[in-house]
Short mmCIF file of C-alpha atoms in Angstrom, two decimals:
data_model
loop_
_atom_site.label_atom_id
_atom_site.label_comp_id
_atom_site.label_asym_id
_atom_site.label_seq_id
_atom_site.Cartn_x
_atom_site.Cartn_y
_atom_site.Cartn_z
CA UNK A 1046 43.86 -4.62 -22.31
CA UNK A 1047 46.78 -3.68 -20.42
CA UNK A 1048 50.24 -5.49 -20.02
CA UNK A 1049 48.98 -6.39 -16.59
CA UNK A 1050 45.92 -7.95 -17.41
CA UNK A 1051 48.08 -10.00 -20.16
CA UNK A 1052 50.17 -11.38 -17.10
CA UNK A 1053 47.30 -12.13 -15.08
CA UNK A 1054 45.49 -15.55 -16.42
CA UNK A 1055 41.70 -15.19 -15.58
CA UNK A 1056 41.32 -18.57 -13.84
CA UNK A 1057 43.23 -22.17 -13.64
CA UNK A 1058 43.14 -24.34 -16.60
CA UNK A 1059 40.49 -27.29 -17.16
CA UNK A 1060 37.67 -25.00 -16.34
CA UNK A 1061 35.18 -28.07 -17.04
CA UNK A 1062 36.19 -29.51 -13.99
CA UNK A 1063 33.54 -29.91 -11.07
CA UNK A 1064 35.73 -27.61 -8.87
CA UNK A 1065 37.35 -25.30 -11.46
CA UNK A 1066 37.47 -21.85 -10.72
CA UNK A 1067 35.18 -19.96 -13.49
CA UNK A 1068 36.08 -16.68 -15.21
CA UNK A 1069 34.75 -13.56 -13.51
CA UNK A 1070 34.12 -15.68 -10.36
CA UNK A 1071 34.01 -13.39 -7.25
CA UNK A 1072 33.27 -16.00 -4.59
CA UNK A 1073 33.70 -19.80 -3.89
CA UNK A 1074 30.27 -21.87 -4.79
CA UNK A 1075 29.16 -24.17 -2.54
CA UNK A 1076 30.74 -27.22 -3.80
CA UNK A 1077 34.34 -25.41 -3.71
CA UNK A 1078 33.48 -24.42 -0.02
CA UNK A 1079 32.77 -27.89 0.98
CA UNK A 1080 35.97 -29.02 -0.80
CA UNK A 1081 37.87 -26.29 1.06
CA UNK A 1082 36.31 -27.32 4.26
CA UNK A 1083 38.30 -30.79 3.62
CA UNK A 1084 41.26 -29.00 3.03
CA UNK A 1085 41.44 -27.41 6.49
CA UNK A 1086 39.94 -24.22 5.93
CA UNK A 1087 36.59 -24.89 7.77
CA UNK A 1088 37.53 -21.92 10.47
CA UNK A 1089 38.79 -19.59 7.73
CA UNK A 1090 36.61 -16.22 7.45
CA UNK A 1091 35.04 -15.24 4.26
CA UNK A 1092 37.90 -12.47 4.00
CA UNK A 1093 40.47 -15.10 4.12
CA UNK A 1094 38.74 -17.12 1.66
CA UNK A 1095 37.96 -14.38 -0.88
CA UNK A 1096 42.02 -13.52 -0.70
CA UNK A 1097 42.73 -17.17 -1.16
CA UNK A 1098 40.58 -17.15 -4.29
CA UNK A 1099 41.96 -13.86 -5.87
CA UNK A 1100 45.37 -15.29 -5.21
CA UNK A 1101 44.37 -18.63 -7.28
CA UNK A 1102 42.85 -16.49 -10.15
CA UNK A 1103 45.82 -14.30 -10.38
CA UNK A 1104 48.52 -16.95 -10.49
CA UNK A 1105 46.35 -19.62 -12.24
CA UNK A 1106 47.30 -22.60 -9.82
CA UNK A 1107 44.66 -25.12 -8.91
CA UNK A 1108 44.09 -25.31 -5.06
CA UNK A 1109 42.26 -28.65 -5.56
CA UNK A 1110 45.42 -30.24 -7.23
CA UNK A 1111 47.40 -28.81 -4.27
CA UNK A 1112 49.29 -26.69 -6.61
CA UNK A 1113 48.37 -23.58 -4.24
CA UNK A 1114 46.92 -23.85 -0.42
CA UNK A 1115 46.46 -21.95 2.52
CA UNK A 1116 47.93 -22.82 5.74
CA UNK A 1117 46.46 -21.22 9.13
CA UNK A 1118 49.23 -20.72 11.77
CA UNK A 1119 48.65 -19.22 15.46
CA UNK A 1120 49.80 -15.67 16.03
CA UNK A 1121 50.16 -13.71 19.09
CA UNK A 1122 48.71 -10.34 19.18
CA UNK A 1123 50.21 -7.40 20.80
CA UNK A 1124 47.57 -7.59 23.63
CA UNK A 1125 48.70 -11.09 24.26
CA UNK A 1126 45.99 -12.97 22.64
CA UNK A 1127 46.06 -15.67 19.89
CA UNK A 1128 44.69 -15.58 16.33
CA UNK A 1129 45.04 -17.96 13.21
CA UNK A 1130 46.85 -16.03 10.31
CA UNK A 1131 46.46 -17.63 7.13
CA UNK A 1132 49.34 -17.74 4.64
CA UNK A 1133 49.18 -18.61 0.80
CA UNK A 1134 51.78 -21.23 -0.03
CA UNK A 1135 52.82 -23.67 -3.03
CA UNK A 1136 55.32 -26.30 -3.77
CA UNK A 1137 58.20 -26.01 -6.00
CA UNK A 1138 55.93 -27.64 -8.97
CA UNK A 1139 53.49 -24.71 -8.70
CA UNK A 1140 56.42 -22.28 -8.78
CA UNK A 1141 57.56 -24.04 -11.86
CA UNK A 1142 53.97 -23.96 -13.37
CA UNK A 1143 53.51 -20.60 -12.69
CA UNK A 1144 57.12 -19.65 -14.06
CA UNK A 1145 56.17 -21.45 -17.63
CA UNK A 1146 53.21 -19.38 -17.64
CA UNK A 1147 54.61 -16.25 -16.70
CA UNK A 1148 57.28 -16.71 -19.53
CA UNK A 1149 54.37 -17.46 -22.23
CA UNK A 1150 52.26 -14.58 -21.24
CA UNK A 1151 55.17 -12.11 -21.09
CA UNK A 1152 56.48 -13.39 -24.73
CA UNK A 1153 60.04 -14.27 -23.36
CA UNK A 1154 62.08 -17.30 -22.59
CA UNK A 1155 63.97 -18.23 -19.55
CA UNK A 1156 66.85 -20.58 -19.07
CA UNK A 1157 67.64 -21.95 -15.20
CA UNK A 1158 71.21 -22.22 -14.74
CA UNK A 1159 72.98 -25.20 -12.64
CA UNK A 1160 72.98 -24.66 -8.89
CA UNK A 1161 76.53 -23.59 -7.41
CA UNK A 1162 77.13 -25.07 -3.85
CA UNK A 1163 79.33 -22.97 -1.12
CA UNK A 1164 81.06 -24.31 2.08
CA UNK A 1165 81.65 -22.40 4.92
CA UNK A 1166 85.15 -20.99 3.52
CA UNK A 1167 83.45 -19.69 0.49
CA UNK A 1168 84.80 -22.43 -1.91
CA UNK A 1169 82.58 -23.22 -4.91
CA UNK A 1170 81.49 -26.93 -5.78
CA UNK A 1171 79.41 -27.75 -8.76
CA UNK A 1172 77.91 -30.69 -7.04
CA UNK A 1173 77.47 -31.27 -3.37
CA UNK A 1174 78.34 -34.57 -2.40
CA UNK A 1175 79.53 -34.01 1.54
CA UNK A 1176 77.31 -35.26 4.16
CA UNK A 1177 76.92 -32.04 6.14
CA UNK A 1178 74.53 -29.31 4.91
CA UNK A 1179 75.94 -26.59 2.06
CA UNK A 1180 76.65 -23.34 3.77
CA UNK A 1181 74.99 -21.91 0.68
CA UNK A 1182 73.57 -22.11 -2.73
CA UNK A 1183 73.71 -19.95 -5.85
CA UNK A 1184 71.36 -20.14 -8.84
CA UNK A 1185 71.02 -17.62 -11.92
CA UNK A 1186 67.97 -17.82 -14.31
CA UNK A 1187 68.37 -15.57 -17.51
CA UNK A 1188 65.24 -14.23 -19.11
CA UNK A 1189 65.76 -13.70 -23.18
CA UNK A 1190 63.55 -11.35 -24.99
CA UNK A 1191 63.78 -9.10 -28.29
CA UNK A 1192 65.98 -6.71 -26.23
CA UNK A 1193 68.60 -9.11 -25.22
CA UNK A 1194 69.31 -11.30 -22.14
CA UNK A 1195 68.69 -10.46 -18.31
CA UNK A 1196 70.21 -12.50 -15.45
CA UNK A 1197 68.61 -12.92 -12.13
CA UNK A 1198 70.95 -14.22 -9.20
CA UNK A 1199 69.82 -15.55 -5.97
CA UNK A 1200 72.33 -16.57 -3.19
CA UNK A 1201 70.80 -18.33 -0.09
CA UNK A 1202 72.40 -19.58 3.08
CA UNK A 1203 71.25 -22.69 4.76
CA UNK A 1204 71.61 -21.47 7.99
CA UNK A 1205 68.99 -18.68 7.38
CA UNK A 1206 66.41 -20.84 5.78
CA UNK A 1207 66.48 -24.25 7.37
CA UNK A 1208 63.51 -25.30 9.05
CA UNK A 1209 64.03 -26.20 12.69
CA UNK A 1210 61.62 -28.06 14.92
CA UNK A 1211 62.79 -28.94 18.45
CA UNK A 1212 66.05 -27.34 17.73
CA UNK A 1213 66.76 -29.81 14.71
CA UNK A 1214 66.05 -29.67 11.15
CA UNK A 1215 62.57 -31.21 10.24
CA UNK A 1216 61.66 -33.66 7.64
CA UNK A 1217 63.63 -33.31 4.37
CA UNK A 1218 65.82 -30.73 5.74
CA UNK A 1219 67.45 -33.20 8.01
CA UNK A 1220 67.80 -36.03 5.17
CA UNK A 1221 68.17 -33.74 2.06
CA UNK A 1222 69.43 -30.68 3.11
CA UNK A 1223 71.24 -29.59 -0.32
CA UNK A 1224 67.92 -30.34 -2.27
CA UNK A 1225 65.86 -28.13 0.06
CA UNK A 1226 68.15 -25.42 -0.10
CA UNK A 1227 68.38 -25.57 -3.87
CA UNK A 1228 64.51 -25.47 -4.25
CA UNK A 1229 64.23 -22.61 -2.07
CA UNK A 1230 66.72 -20.70 -4.25
CA UNK A 1231 65.07 -21.97 -7.71
CA UNK A 1232 61.86 -20.26 -6.35
CA UNK A 1233 63.59 -16.92 -4.86
CA UNK A 1234 65.07 -16.46 -8.26
CA UNK A 1235 61.77 -16.90 -10.08
CA UNK A 1236 60.36 -14.18 -7.64
CA UNK A 1237 62.98 -11.61 -8.71
CA UNK A 1238 62.21 -12.32 -12.47
CA UNK A 1239 58.53 -12.29 -12.03
CA UNK A 1240 57.45 -10.12 -9.07
CA UNK A 1241 54.07 -9.59 -9.98
CA UNK A 1242 53.20 -13.26 -10.82
CA UNK A 1243 54.84 -14.32 -7.61
CA UNK A 1244 53.80 -11.71 -5.19
CA UNK A 1245 51.96 -12.92 -2.08
CA UNK A 1246 52.84 -16.70 -2.89
CA UNK A 1247 55.41 -18.34 -0.55
CA UNK A 1248 57.21 -21.52 -1.16
CA UNK A 1249 56.23 -24.04 1.42
CA UNK A 1250 59.59 -25.47 2.07
CA UNK A 1251 60.65 -21.84 2.93
CA UNK A 1252 57.99 -21.62 5.87
CA UNK A 1253 58.95 -22.67 9.33
CA UNK A 1254 56.95 -25.92 10.47
CA UNK A 1255 53.52 -25.01 12.06
CA UNK A 1256 53.81 -25.25 15.90
CA UNK A 1257 51.76 -28.39 16.97
CA UNK A 1258 51.71 -26.89 20.54
CA UNK A 1259 48.39 -25.46 21.90
CA UNK A 1260 47.53 -21.84 20.97
CA UNK A 1261 49.35 -19.68 23.64
CA UNK A 1262 52.69 -21.14 22.74
CA UNK A 1263 54.41 -20.15 19.21
CA UNK A 1264 53.08 -19.33 16.18
CA UNK A 1265 54.51 -20.17 12.66
CA UNK A 1266 57.80 -18.32 13.42
CA UNK A 1267 61.21 -19.78 14.59
CA UNK A 1268 61.80 -18.61 17.94
CA UNK A 1269 63.89 -19.23 20.90
CA UNK A 1270 61.50 -22.15 22.04
CA UNK A 1271 61.73 -23.70 18.61
CA UNK A 1272 65.50 -23.46 18.36
CA UNK A 1273 66.16 -24.50 21.94
CA UNK A 1274 63.53 -27.47 21.32
CA UNK A 1275 62.18 -27.14 24.72
CA UNK A 1276 65.27 -28.79 26.01
CA UNK A 1277 65.04 -32.92 26.52
CA UNK A 1278 66.70 -34.10 29.64
CA UNK A 1279 69.44 -35.84 27.50
CA UNK A 1280 70.77 -32.83 25.98
CA UNK A 1281 73.39 -32.13 28.43
CA UNK A 1282 74.83 -35.35 27.50
CA UNK A 1283 74.59 -34.89 23.78
CA UNK A 1284 76.32 -31.02 24.25
CA UNK A 1285 78.97 -31.14 26.88
CA UNK A 1286 80.83 -33.38 29.08
CA UNK A 1287 83.49 -31.84 31.94
CA UNK A 1288 86.80 -33.23 31.16
CA UNK A 1289 87.44 -33.07 35.09
CA UNK A 1290 84.82 -35.64 35.55
CA UNK A 1291 86.16 -39.12 36.90
CA UNK A 1292 82.91 -41.15 35.86
CA UNK A 1293 83.06 -44.10 33.79
CA UNK A 1294 83.56 -43.51 29.93
CA UNK A 1295 80.57 -43.18 28.18
CA UNK A 1296 78.59 -41.57 31.02
CA UNK A 1297 77.63 -38.07 30.93
CA UNK A 1298 78.80 -35.48 33.78
CA UNK A 1299 76.07 -34.81 35.98
CA UNK A 1300 76.85 -32.37 38.63
CA UNK A 1301 73.66 -31.65 39.77
CA UNK A 1302 73.46 -35.25 40.76
CA UNK A 1303 75.27 -34.78 43.93
CA UNK A 1304 73.01 -31.88 44.81
CA UNK A 1305 71.24 -32.25 48.59
CA UNK A 1306 68.42 -34.41 48.49
CA UNK A 1307 64.87 -33.16 49.39
CA UNK A 1308 64.73 -33.15 53.28
CA UNK A 1309 62.27 -35.84 54.61
CA UNK A 1310 58.88 -35.05 55.84
CA UNK A 1311 58.37 -34.27 59.42
CA UNK A 1312 55.68 -36.11 61.40
CA UNK A 1313 53.11 -33.43 60.18
CA UNK A 1314 53.41 -34.03 56.69
CA UNK A 1315 55.82 -30.62 56.04
CA UNK A 1316 59.35 -30.91 54.45
CA UNK A 1317 62.11 -29.77 56.96
CA UNK A 1318 64.00 -26.40 55.94
CA UNK A 1319 67.81 -27.00 54.91
CA UNK A 1320 69.81 -24.14 56.55
CA UNK A 1321 72.98 -24.97 54.95
CA UNK A 1322 71.76 -25.41 51.36
CA UNK A 1323 73.55 -22.89 49.29
CA UNK A 1324 72.90 -22.20 45.50
CA UNK A 1325 75.74 -22.56 42.89
CA UNK A 1326 78.30 -19.50 42.61
CA UNK A 1327 76.58 -17.12 39.79
CA UNK A 1328 78.91 -16.47 36.37
CA UNK A 1329 81.02 -13.62 37.14
CA UNK A 1330 81.18 -10.50 35.25
CA UNK A 1331 84.22 -11.44 33.69
CA UNK A 1332 82.85 -14.84 32.43
CA UNK A 1333 79.61 -12.97 31.05
CA UNK A 1334 81.84 -10.28 29.31
CA UNK A 1335 83.90 -12.84 27.56
CA UNK A 1336 80.86 -14.98 26.53
CA UNK A 1337 79.37 -11.51 25.23
CA UNK A 1338 82.66 -10.87 23.28
CA UNK A 1339 82.38 -14.27 21.47
CA UNK A 1340 78.93 -13.62 20.13
CA UNK A 1341 80.16 -10.40 18.99
CA UNK A 1342 83.17 -12.03 17.18
CA UNK A 1343 80.40 -14.35 15.72
CA UNK A 1344 78.41 -11.46 14.11
CA UNK A 1345 75.55 -11.44 16.69
CA UNK A 1346 73.54 -8.20 16.82
CA UNK A 1347 71.87 -7.25 20.19
CA UNK A 1348 69.38 -5.28 18.54
CA UNK A 1349 67.87 -8.24 16.68
CA UNK A 1350 65.32 -10.31 18.50
CA UNK A 1351 65.76 -13.40 16.20
CA UNK A 1352 69.45 -12.92 17.24
CA UNK A 1353 69.25 -12.69 20.74
CA UNK A 1354 66.56 -15.61 20.70
CA UNK A 1355 69.38 -17.63 18.82
CA UNK A 1356 72.03 -16.66 21.59
CA UNK A 1357 70.04 -17.74 24.36
CA UNK A 1358 68.80 -20.85 22.96
CA UNK A 1359 72.65 -22.02 22.17
CA UNK A 1360 73.64 -20.76 25.58
CA UNK A 1361 70.61 -22.57 27.38
CA UNK A 1362 71.52 -25.96 25.49
CA UNK A 1363 75.16 -25.93 25.89
CA UNK A 1364 74.55 -25.33 29.92
CA UNK A 1365 71.82 -28.29 29.92
CA UNK A 1366 68.98 -25.53 30.91
CA UNK A 1367 65.31 -25.46 29.67
CA UNK A 1368 64.74 -21.89 30.11
CA UNK A 1369 67.10 -18.88 29.98
CA UNK A 1370 66.20 -15.24 30.32
CA UNK A 1371 69.85 -13.85 30.25
CA UNK A 1372 73.51 -15.19 30.45
CA UNK A 1373 73.86 -13.62 34.05
CA UNK A 1374 71.74 -16.19 34.98
CA UNK A 1375 74.27 -18.98 34.33
CA UNK A 1376 76.27 -20.43 37.13
CA UNK A 1377 80.14 -20.03 37.23
CA UNK A 1378 80.52 -24.10 35.74
CA UNK A 1379 77.72 -23.36 33.26
CA UNK A 1380 79.44 -20.21 31.92
CA UNK A 1381 82.75 -22.03 31.61
CA UNK A 1382 80.92 -24.70 29.63
CA UNK A 1383 79.24 -22.01 27.18
CA UNK A 1384 82.59 -20.64 26.82
CA UNK A 1385 84.13 -23.70 25.76
CA UNK A 1386 81.70 -24.18 23.03
CA UNK A 1387 81.59 -20.73 21.72
CA UNK A 1388 85.40 -20.76 21.32
CA UNK A 1389 84.82 -23.74 18.88
CA UNK A 1390 82.82 -21.99 16.83
CA UNK A 1391 83.98 -20.09 13.87
CA UNK A 1392 81.03 -18.08 12.70
CA UNK A 1393 77.40 -18.07 13.04
CA UNK A 1394 76.80 -21.30 10.52
CA UNK A 1395 78.67 -23.01 13.22
CA UNK A 1396 76.43 -22.30 16.05
CA UNK A 1397 73.52 -23.27 14.03
CA UNK A 1398 75.26 -26.53 13.07
CA UNK A 1399 75.74 -27.40 17.03
CA UNK A 1400 72.16 -26.68 17.84
CA UNK A 1401 71.02 -29.63 16.07
CA UNK A 1402 74.15 -31.79 15.41
CA UNK A 1403 74.22 -33.58 19.16
CA UNK A 1404 77.81 -33.42 20.17
CA UNK A 1405 79.46 -30.32 18.95
CA UNK A 1406 82.67 -30.36 16.76
CA UNK A 1407 85.47 -31.00 18.90
CA UNK A 1408 83.78 -32.04 21.69
CA UNK A 1409 84.09 -35.21 23.76
CA UNK A 1410 82.04 -38.46 22.94
CA UNK A 1411 83.30 -40.38 26.00
#
């Protein structure tokens, strides 16, 4: 028996249960298959199910107790078609069960240190009591064996792990941001200490939410559409208000309200042409250059697709647009609004906060 065999439990505990995975089992039996169908894997291929069985056997986690599960997410292919990609995930309790088993089988003892929190200025906190999310979380897990101690440390940033849906944190990421970031950090440090035992298993809280739109939109990854949240009509009122607007207090500035009305239909039912209608002036080269310089100041990389998506999401939201292909498509007024908000952002984390926080810091509330 090799060291690898020792660290790989043959099957989850409670093998006398009706759905328990048996030692040496190579495929799900008919009762287990029926149970998997009820757990949402009815359309999974036999190959996907076989991989799932292997992961259950290797980690020793019970899929029918929801210690480990497989989630299907739409994924776009290079040819433009969509297919379902299955990801094996587990909750933090499953990670802790796996950690205890890995320690026991490796003959070591582990100690999990307390979380250390950081704000955006790099200040450390033993306890996070602020209302806003922490900037980062640090946890050290120390493994002790006969040869001594080996510390493993993970530091995760909130802006890189927060799950967004419609441009805002989802579920407990909105109500318990520190707690969620702590769980992700704890799971990450276990993975560093026992990479073989946690290989291929992802913490569910670290996965972006599944897209509930029909196939053909977005898969499980956060993209510009996710961050932008397919901007709702009221987003302009939430983000910015023109300080020169003379409208009553509490009412958002809506410059497009004064746009020429749709020409009335002629007797034949066809719309009249509007020869004098002129589109708003496009943003100048200087305005676009200033916006780009702010993005560089905030640490955004033009070569990173996710970075570009985040920039366009912020720009579109600040300008009150639903879609934006490039900054050059902005009008002069919209470019001025975007510049004003970027000047208020001190770092990339500030951009993320303004994407979901509603009225930006320093902005007008009317």
